[in-house]
Amino acid sequence: RKEVEQDPGPFNVPEGATVAFNCTYSNSASQSFFWYRQDCRKEPKLLMSVYSSGNEDGRFTAQLNRASQYISLLIRDSKLSDSATYLCVVGGRTGRRALTFGSGTRLQVQP
Amino acid sequence: DADVTQTPRNRITKTGKRIMLECSQTKGHDRMYWYRQDPGLGLRLIYYSFDVKDINKGEISDGYSVSRQAQAKFSLSLESAIPNQTALYFCATSDQGEGNNEQFFGPGTRLTVL
């Protein structure tokens, strides 16, 4: 079983739609959670950190469910520019353990 | 100028050749990482270094070696390249501190081994 699992998609949605991605992780000791965004053939970039209380940044909302060991990302009012691959990323209890990346969920927003 | 740079950006080589990929950063971060990315497999960690004297194997270190020449430089070597090392390679850096901090990635090196 992979440490971090994501549905690869693609999710094809019209502009203005709301779309949600989930990600599950296997290590219950994980303490740090992130969503990264990666455009085609480009480097990943941090989209947002995921906190226990959940967090929102504009049209993006991230939630963490420790009991079920999953993380979600909700995108409201999708824009064409949101088309990308979204990587779920999990880190260990301390900084000694490097991050583990999911293989990503591809989103295609269509006009 | 980019904070994390990688050279070369593209490289085509033959089986058995020795290849070095270089990474430099101007962010002043202590931690540096090498990943490879393959379609459908996501990013996999090859090696990471938490300071100049602290180097650790990652998930897929076989066939690779690294050198941390200075805080700002971390190079990845393929001693004898093989075709299944064809991939997109990323270097990343992060700051120290409790927990895991944001990682900043270089633009990547696309390596093809024939």
PDB file of C-alpha atoms in Angstrom, chain A residues 25-85:
ATOM      1  CA  TYR A  25      -2.245   8.482   4.210  1.00  0.00           C
ATOM      2  CA  SER A  26      -1.150   5.324   5.966  1.00  0.00           C
ATOM      3  CA  ASN A  27       1.205   6.544   8.704  1.00  0.00           C
ATOM      4  CA  SER A  28      -0.831   7.553  11.729  1.00  0.00           C
ATOM      5  CA  ALA A  29       2.251   9.316  13.180  1.00  0.00           C
ATOM      6  CA  SER A  30       2.221  11.874  10.356  1.00  0.00           C
ATOM      7  CA  GLN A  31       2.116  15.437  11.611  1.00  0.00           C
ATOM      8  CA  SER A  32       2.528  17.755   8.639  1.00  0.00           C
ATOM      9  CA  PHE A  33       0.195  17.987   5.675  1.00  0.00           C
ATOM     10  CA  PHE A  34       0.309  20.052   2.530  1.00  0.00           C
ATOM     11  CA  TRP A  35      -1.192  20.486  -0.910  1.00  0.00           C
ATOM     12  CA  TYR A  36       1.238  21.334  -3.706  1.00  0.00           C
ATOM     13  CA  ARG A  37       0.347  22.342  -7.215  1.00  0.00           C
ATOM     14  CA  GLN A  38       2.329  21.224 -10.252  1.00  0.00           C
ATOM     15  CA  ASP A  39       1.829  22.582 -13.739  1.00  0.00           C
ATOM     16  CA  CYS A  40       2.785  20.414 -16.695  1.00  0.00           C
ATOM     17  CA  ARG A  41       6.559  19.863 -16.852  1.00  0.00           C
ATOM     18  CA  LYS A  42       7.137  22.431 -14.102  1.00  0.00           C
ATOM     19  CA  GLU A  43       8.298  22.181 -10.521  1.00  0.00           C
ATOM     20  CA  PRO A  44       5.806  21.638  -7.678  1.00  0.00           C
ATOM     21  CA  LYS A  45       4.883  24.701  -5.636  1.00  0.00           C
ATOM     22  CA  LEU A  46       3.204  24.910  -2.270  1.00  0.00           C
ATOM     23  CA  LEU A  47      -0.507  25.657  -2.571  1.00  0.00           C
ATOM     24  CA  MET A  48      -1.367  25.509   1.105  1.00  0.00           C
ATOM     25  CA  SER A  49      -0.560  23.820   4.369  1.00  0.00           C
ATOM     26  CA  VAL A  50      -3.300  21.773   6.011  1.00  0.00           C
ATOM     27  CA  TYR A  51      -4.011  22.367   9.676  1.00  0.00           C
ATOM     28  CA  SER A  52      -6.015  20.281  12.114  1.00  0.00           C
ATOM     29  CA  SER A  53      -8.649  22.984  12.308  1.00  0.00           C
ATOM     30  CA  GLY A  54      -8.880  23.236   8.527  1.00  0.00           C
ATOM     31  CA  ASN A  55      -7.904  26.309   6.591  1.00  0.00           C
ATOM     32  CA  GLU A  56      -9.128  28.443   3.745  1.00  0.00           C
ATOM     33  CA  ASP A  57      -7.297  30.592   1.250  1.00  0.00           C
ATOM     34  CA  GLY A  58      -9.625  32.379  -1.108  1.00  0.00           C
ATOM     35  CA  ARG A  59     -11.354  29.778  -3.260  1.00  0.00           C
ATOM     36  CA  PHE A  60      -9.351  26.922  -1.733  1.00  0.00           C
ATOM     37  CA  THR A  61     -10.256  25.040   1.435  1.00  0.00           C
ATOM     38  CA  ALA A  62      -8.218  22.236   2.973  1.00  0.00           C
ATOM     39  CA  GLN A  63      -9.428  19.844   5.655  1.00  0.00           C
ATOM     40  CA  LEU A  64      -7.693  17.177   7.714  1.00  0.00           C
ATOM     41  CA  ASN A  65      -9.420  14.168   9.236  1.00  0.00           C
ATOM     42  CA  ARG A  66      -6.929  12.439  11.512  1.00  0.00           C
ATOM     43  CA  ALA A  67      -9.320   9.705  12.635  1.00  0.00           C
ATOM     44  CA  SER A  68      -9.855   8.530   9.071  1.00  0.00           C
ATOM     45  CA  GLN A  69      -6.388   9.607   7.911  1.00  0.00           C
ATOM     46  CA  TYR A  70      -7.454  11.658   4.964  1.00  0.00           C
ATOM     47  CA  ILE A  71      -6.936  15.150   3.665  1.00  0.00           C
ATOM     48  CA  SER A  72      -9.211  17.032   1.311  1.00  0.00           C
ATOM     49  CA  LEU A  73      -8.909  20.022  -0.983  1.00  0.00           C
ATOM     50  CA  LEU A  74     -11.973  21.923  -2.166  1.00  0.00           C
ATOM     51  CA  ILE A  75     -11.773  24.386  -5.034  1.00  0.00           C
ATOM     52  CA  ARG A  76     -14.745  26.700  -5.529  1.00  0.00           C
ATOM     53  CA  ASP A  77     -15.558  28.700  -8.654  1.00  0.00           C
ATOM     54  CA  SER A  78     -12.940  26.874 -10.755  1.00  0.00           C
ATOM     55  CA  LYS A  79     -10.892  28.941 -13.174  1.00  0.00           C
ATOM     56  CA  LEU A  80      -9.128  27.805 -16.320  1.00  0.00           C
ATOM     57  CA  SER A  81      -5.876  28.665 -14.560  1.00  0.00           C
ATOM     58  CA  ASP A  82      -6.614  26.061 -11.873  1.00  0.00           C
ATOM     59  CA  SER A  83      -5.858  23.327 -14.416  1.00  0.00           C
ATOM     60  CA  ALA A  84      -2.875  21.490 -12.966  1.00  0.00           C
ATOM     61  CA  THR A  85      -1.906  18.419 -10.964  1.00  0.00           C
TER      62      THR A  85
END
